[in-house]
Coordinates of C-alpha atoms in Angstrom, one line a residue:
Chain A
M1 CA 57.1 169.3 219.8
S2 CA 59.3 172.0 221.0
E3 CA 60.7 169.5 223.4
L4 CA 61.7 167.3 220.6
R5 CA 63.2 170.4 218.9
D6 CA 65.1 171.2 222.0
N7 CA 66.4 167.8 222.2
L8 CA 67.3 167.7 218.8
G9 CA 69.1 170.9 219.1
R10 CA 71.0 169.8 222.0
A11 CA 72.0 166.5 220.2
K12 CA 73.3 168.7 217.5
R13 CA 75.5 170.5 219.7
A14 CA 76.9 167.5 221.1
H15 CA 77.3 166.0 217.8
Q16 CA 79.2 169.2 216.5
A17 CA 81.3 169.1 219.6
L18 CA 82.7 165.5 218.7
R19 CA 86.3 165.3 217.9
Y20 CA 88.3 162.5 216.2
P21 CA 90.4 161.1 218.9
G22 CA 94.0 161.5 217.8
N23 CA 95.6 162.4 214.3
L24 CA 94.0 160.9 211.4
A25 CA 97.0 161.4 209.2
A26 CA 99.2 159.7 211.5
D27 CA 96.7 157.0 211.8
V28 CA 96.5 156.4 208.2
G29 CA 100.3 156.5 207.9
Q30 CA 102.6 158.4 205.8
M31 CA 102.7 155.6 203.2
I32 CA 99.0 156.3 202.3
L33 CA 99.8 159.9 202.2
A34 CA 102.4 159.6 199.6
P35 CA 100.8 158.3 196.4
A36 CA 103.5 157.3 194.8
R37 CA 104.7 155.0 197.5
A38 CA 101.3 154.5 198.8
M39 CA 99.8 152.0 196.2
P40 CA 102.8 151.0 194.1
A41 CA 101.0 147.9 192.9
I42 CA 97.6 149.4 192.3
K43 CA 98.3 152.7 190.5
P44 CA 100.3 151.3 187.4
V45 CA 97.6 148.5 187.2
R46 CA 95.0 151.2 186.7
R47 CA 97.1 153.3 184.4
N48 CA 98.5 150.8 182.5
A49 CA 95.9 148.2 181.8
W50 CA 97.6 147.4 178.3
R51 CA 100.3 145.6 180.3
W52 CA 97.7 143.3 181.8
V53 CA 96.4 142.7 178.3
L54 CA 99.8 141.6 177.2
L55 CA 100.3 139.6 180.1
G56 CA 97.2 137.7 179.6
T57 CA 97.8 137.4 176.0
G58 CA 101.3 136.0 176.9
V59 CA 99.9 133.4 179.5
A60 CA 97.1 132.5 177.3
G61 CA 99.6 131.9 174.3
T62 CA 101.8 129.9 176.4
G63 CA 98.8 127.7 177.7
I64 CA 97.9 127.3 173.9
A65 CA 101.4 126.3 172.9
A66 CA 101.8 124.0 175.9
T67 CA 98.3 122.3 174.9
L68 CA 99.3 121.9 171.4
A69 CA 102.7 120.2 172.2
L70 CA 101.2 117.9 174.5
I71 CA 98.6 116.7 171.8
V72 CA 101.6 116.5 169.4
V73 CA 103.5 114.3 171.9
I74 CA 100.6 112.2 172.6
V75 CA 99.7 111.7 168.8
V76 CA 103.3 110.9 168.0
G77 CA 103.7 108.7 170.7
A78 CA 100.5 106.7 169.9
A79 CA 101.8 106.4 166.2
H80 CA 105.2 105.0 167.5
K81 CA 103.5 102.7 169.5
R82 CA 101.3 101.5 166.9
S83 CA 104.2 101.1 164.6
Q84 CA 106.0 99.0 167.2
R85 CA 103.1 96.5 167.8
L86 CA 102.8 96.0 164.1
A87 CA 106.5 95.3 163.8
M88 CA 106.1 92.8 166.6
I89 CA 103.1 91.2 164.8
N90 CA 104.9 91.0 161.5
S91 CA 107.9 89.4 163.2
Q92 CA 105.7 86.5 164.9
A93 CA 103.9 85.8 161.5
P94 CA 104.9 82.7 159.5
Q95 CA 107.8 83.9 156.9
P96 CA 107.0 83.0 153.2
L97 CA 109.0 80.0 152.0
P98 CA 111.8 80.6 149.5
A99 CA 111.1 80.2 146.1
I100 CA 112.2 77.0 144.7
S101 CA 113.3 76.8 140.8
L102 CA 112.0 73.9 139.2
S103 CA 114.7 73.9 136.5
G104 CA 117.3 72.2 138.9
L105 CA 115.4 69.3 139.5
P106 CA 115.5 66.2 137.1
P107 CA 112.6 65.5 134.8
L108 CA 110.0 63.3 136.3
S109 CA 109.1 60.1 134.2
L110 CA 106.6 57.8 135.4
P111 CA 105.4 54.5 133.5
S112 CA 102.1 55.5 131.8
A113 CA 100.8 52.1 132.2
S114 CA 100.5 52.4 135.9
F115 CA 98.2 55.3 135.5
A116 CA 96.3 54.1 132.4
Q117 CA 95.5 50.4 133.7
P118 CA 93.0 49.9 136.3
A119 CA 94.1 48.2 139.7
R120 CA 93.8 44.6 139.6
V121 CA 91.7 43.5 142.5
S122 CA 90.5 39.9 143.5
R123 CA 87.0 39.0 143.3
D124 CA 86.5 39.1 146.9
D125 CA 87.2 42.7 146.6
T126 CA 84.9 43.4 143.9
E127 CA 82.1 41.9 145.9
T128 CA 82.5 44.3 148.6
N129 CA 83.2 47.2 146.2
L130 CA 81.2 46.7 142.9
F131 CA 82.4 49.6 141.1
V132 CA 86.1 48.9 141.5
G133 CA 86.1 46.3 139.0
L134 CA 84.7 48.0 136.0
P135 CA 86.8 48.0 133.1
S136 CA 88.7 51.1 131.9
L137 CA 87.0 53.2 129.5
H138 CA 89.9 52.3 127.2
D139 CA 88.7 48.8 127.2
L140 CA 85.1 49.5 126.0
P141 CA 84.2 48.8 122.6
S142 CA 83.6 52.1 120.6
I143 CA 79.7 52.5 119.8
S144 CA 79.1 53.3 116.2
P145 CA 76.0 52.4 114.0
D146 CA 78.5 51.0 111.3
V147 CA 80.1 48.5 113.8
P148 CA 78.0 45.4 114.8
Y149 CA 77.3 45.1 118.4
T150 CA 79.3 42.4 120.0
P151 CA 78.5 41.5 123.6
I152 CA 81.1 41.9 126.0
S153 CA 82.6 38.5 126.8
D154 CA 83.0 37.5 130.4
S155 CA 86.9 37.5 129.6
T156 CA 86.8 41.4 129.9
Q157 CA 84.8 41.4 133.1
E158 CA 86.9 38.7 134.6
P159 CA 90.5 39.8 134.6
S160 CA 92.8 37.3 134.1
S161 CA 95.2 36.7 137.0
Chain B
M1 CA 96.3 172.8 198.7
L2 CA 93.6 170.7 197.0
A3 CA 95.8 170.8 193.7
A4 CA 98.9 170.1 195.8
A5 CA 97.2 167.2 197.4
R6 CA 96.0 165.8 194.1
Q7 CA 99.5 165.9 192.7
G8 CA 100.6 163.7 195.7
D9 CA 102.1 166.3 198.1
V10 CA 102.2 164.6 201.5
A11 CA 101.8 167.9 203.6
A12 CA 98.8 169.2 201.7
R13 CA 97.3 165.7 202.1
A14 CA 97.8 165.6 205.6
E15 CA 96.3 169.1 206.0
L16 CA 93.1 167.9 204.2
L17 CA 92.9 165.1 206.5
R18 CA 93.2 167.3 209.5
R19 CA 90.5 169.5 208.4
L20 CA 88.2 166.6 207.4
Q21 CA 88.7 164.2 210.1
D22 CA 86.2 165.6 212.8
T23 CA 83.4 165.8 210.1
W24 CA 83.8 162.2 209.1
Y25 CA 84.4 160.9 212.7
R26 CA 80.9 162.8 213.7
Y27 CA 79.1 161.4 210.7
C28 CA 80.4 157.9 211.3
Y29 CA 79.7 158.1 214.9
S30 CA 76.1 159.2 214.3
Q31 CA 75.5 156.2 211.9
L32 CA 77.5 153.7 213.5
G33 CA 77.1 154.5 217.3
D34 CA 80.4 153.2 218.6
G35 CA 83.5 154.9 219.2
D36 CA 85.8 152.3 218.1
N37 CA 83.8 151.4 214.9
A38 CA 83.3 155.0 214.0
R39 CA 87.3 155.7 214.3
D40 CA 87.7 152.6 211.9
A41 CA 85.4 154.0 209.5
T42 CA 86.7 157.2 209.6
Q43 CA 90.2 155.9 208.7
E44 CA 88.6 153.8 205.9
T45 CA 87.1 157.0 204.8
A46 CA 90.4 158.7 204.7
L47 CA 92.1 155.8 202.6
R48 CA 89.0 156.0 200.1
F49 CA 89.3 159.8 200.1
L50 CA 93.2 159.7 199.2
Q51 CA 92.5 157.1 196.5
K52 CA 89.6 158.9 194.9
L53 CA 91.0 162.5 195.3
E54 CA 92.4 162.5 191.5
T55 CA 88.8 161.8 190.6
F56 CA 87.2 164.7 192.3
R57 CA 85.9 167.1 189.6
G58 CA 84.9 170.0 191.9
E59 CA 81.2 170.0 191.1
S60 CA 80.5 170.0 194.8
A61 CA 82.3 171.0 197.9
L62 CA 85.1 169.0 198.9
Q63 CA 83.2 168.3 202.4
T64 CA 80.1 167.3 200.7
W65 CA 82.0 164.9 198.1
S66 CA 84.0 163.4 201.1
L67 CA 80.9 162.8 203.2
G68 CA 79.4 160.8 200.5
I69 CA 82.5 158.3 200.9
A70 CA 81.8 158.1 204.6
L71 CA 78.2 157.4 204.0
N72 CA 79.1 154.5 201.6
V73 CA 81.7 153.2 204.2
C74 CA 79.1 153.4 206.9
R75 CA 76.4 151.5 204.7
E76 CA 78.7 148.7 203.9
R77 CA 79.9 148.4 207.5
R78 CA 76.1 148.2 208.8
R79 CA 75.6 145.8 206.1
C80 CA 78.6 143.6 207.0
Q81 CA 77.5 143.9 210.7
R82 CA 74.1 142.7 209.7
S83 CA 72.7 144.9 212.5
D84 CA 70.1 147.4 211.1
P85 CA 71.1 150.6 211.3
G86 CA 73.7 150.1 214.2
T87 CA 72.1 150.5 217.6
L88 CA 72.8 154.1 218.8
H89 CA 73.1 154.4 222.7
E90 CA 72.1 157.5 224.4
H91 CA 75.8 158.7 224.8
D92 CA 76.3 158.1 221.1
I93 CA 74.1 160.9 220.1
V94 CA 75.1 163.0 223.0
P95 CA 78.4 161.9 224.0
E96 CA 79.3 162.2 227.9
H97 CA 82.5 164.1 227.1
A98 CA 80.4 166.4 225.1
T99 CA 78.0 167.9 227.6
P100 CA 78.4 169.9 230.6
A101 CA 78.4 167.9 233.6
E102 CA 75.5 169.6 235.5
D103 CA 73.3 169.0 232.4
R104 CA 73.9 165.3 232.4
V105 CA 71.4 164.2 234.9
S106 CA 68.6 166.3 233.8
Q107 CA 69.0 165.4 230.2
S108 CA 69.5 161.7 230.4
E109 CA 66.0 160.7 230.2
D110 CA 65.4 162.9 227.1
R111 CA 68.8 161.7 225.4
T112 CA 67.8 158.0 225.9
R113 CA 64.3 158.7 224.5
L114 CA 65.7 160.6 221.5
S115 CA 68.4 158.0 220.9
E116 CA 65.7 155.2 220.9
L117 CA 63.8 157.3 218.3
M118 CA 66.6 157.6 216.1
N119 CA 67.4 154.1 216.3
A120 CA 63.7 153.1 215.1
L121 CA 64.2 155.4 212.1
P122 CA 65.1 153.6 208.8
P123 CA 68.8 154.1 207.8
R124 CA 68.0 156.5 204.9
Q125 CA 65.8 158.8 207.1
R126 CA 68.6 158.8 209.8
E127 CA 71.1 159.6 207.2
A128 CA 69.2 162.5 205.9
I129 CA 68.3 163.8 209.5
V130 CA 72.2 163.5 210.6
L131 CA 73.3 165.3 207.4
R132 CA 70.6 168.0 207.2
F133 CA 70.5 169.0 210.9
F134 CA 73.5 167.8 212.7
Q135 CA 76.0 168.4 209.7
D136 CA 74.3 171.6 208.9
M137 CA 74.1 170.8 205.3
R138 CA 71.7 172.1 202.7
L139 CA 69.2 170.1 201.0
E140 CA 71.1 170.3 197.8
Q141 CA 74.3 169.2 199.6
V142 CA 72.4 166.1 201.4
A143 CA 71.2 165.2 198.0
D144 CA 74.6 165.1 196.6
T145 CA 76.0 163.3 199.4
M146 CA 73.3 160.6 199.4
G147 CA 73.2 160.4 195.7
C148 CA 69.6 161.2 195.1
A149 CA 67.4 164.2 194.1
V150 CA 66.5 167.1 196.3
G151 CA 62.8 166.1 196.2
T152 CA 63.7 162.7 197.6
V153 CA 65.7 164.1 200.4
K154 CA 62.8 166.6 201.2
A155 CA 60.5 163.8 201.5
T156 CA 62.7 161.4 203.5
I157 CA 63.3 164.2 206.0
N158 CA 59.6 164.9 206.2
Q159 CA 58.9 161.4 207.0
A160 CA 61.7 161.2 209.6
L161 CA 60.4 164.3 211.2
R162 CA 56.8 163.1 211.1
S163 CA 57.9 160.0 212.7
L164 CA 60.0 161.4 215.3
R165 CA 57.3 163.8 216.3
K166 CA 54.6 161.1 216.5
R167 CA 56.6 158.9 218.6
W168 CA 58.0 161.5 220.8
E169 CA 54.3 162.6 221.6
K170 CA 53.4 159.2 222.1
H171 CA 56.0 158.7 224.6
S172 CA 55.2 162.0 226.3

């Protein structure tokens, strides 16, 4: 135990005999020794934190403004493109015909007989189309209880040629 | 001088570094076990010391407070090196240039044994031993430096001494 203590005492003496090899002040430099020149970038930051707050706010504001501007440009561009497309589609669509005034046309007169009378067809045609040779409703006798029934003669069914 | 250094007086700051450089170097040397590494750690300690000087409230001695910075620097360096407590060699605890020439041969074996025992200690125990016995600090100062309670420091030192004693006797 005393041997250990002796060695510890000897180590202590040797420890206390140690010296820094050189000049520490010269090693760390005159720049470090002078605080105003030593940390020109660090000290103002620590003391003026509000400057960083302002700087951060400015950067953030600029970023937000740029983002909003980008969004506006994109929206306006999309709307412009859409209107252009619509205009192109409208130009390709058929144009409405110009209105025609009927007042300038001559009056149309058609012979009423051509509408009223049935078309005359030959017998051969009636065989193929039975309903074509039916008499017009105008030619049918009116049915009334006061008028005695008269059978339809063949002359009505068989048009005279 | 401290007030002048805190206000940025270059001469006062240089004088503070001159007074504290050996203390820092000794501690870094005992923790890192390498002259170059200890020198780098000392310079890093000086930089942090100057940066934090304005925050020093005077609740403890300036040397105690600054050794806390050195302690953190060494812990970070050890963590970066990924080599647990930093292998101490025999000449790290008792450097060649710090011992009289005639004692070197006779003490060589004991130095080797002591360095091995110190290397085997956990980092916290080694820090406490170095601060308490090599830096001649009081328990309160060690507690301030290590950032823990005095009772914790006592327990840590007792564990370290018990471990050292046990292994020393075992090797004997």
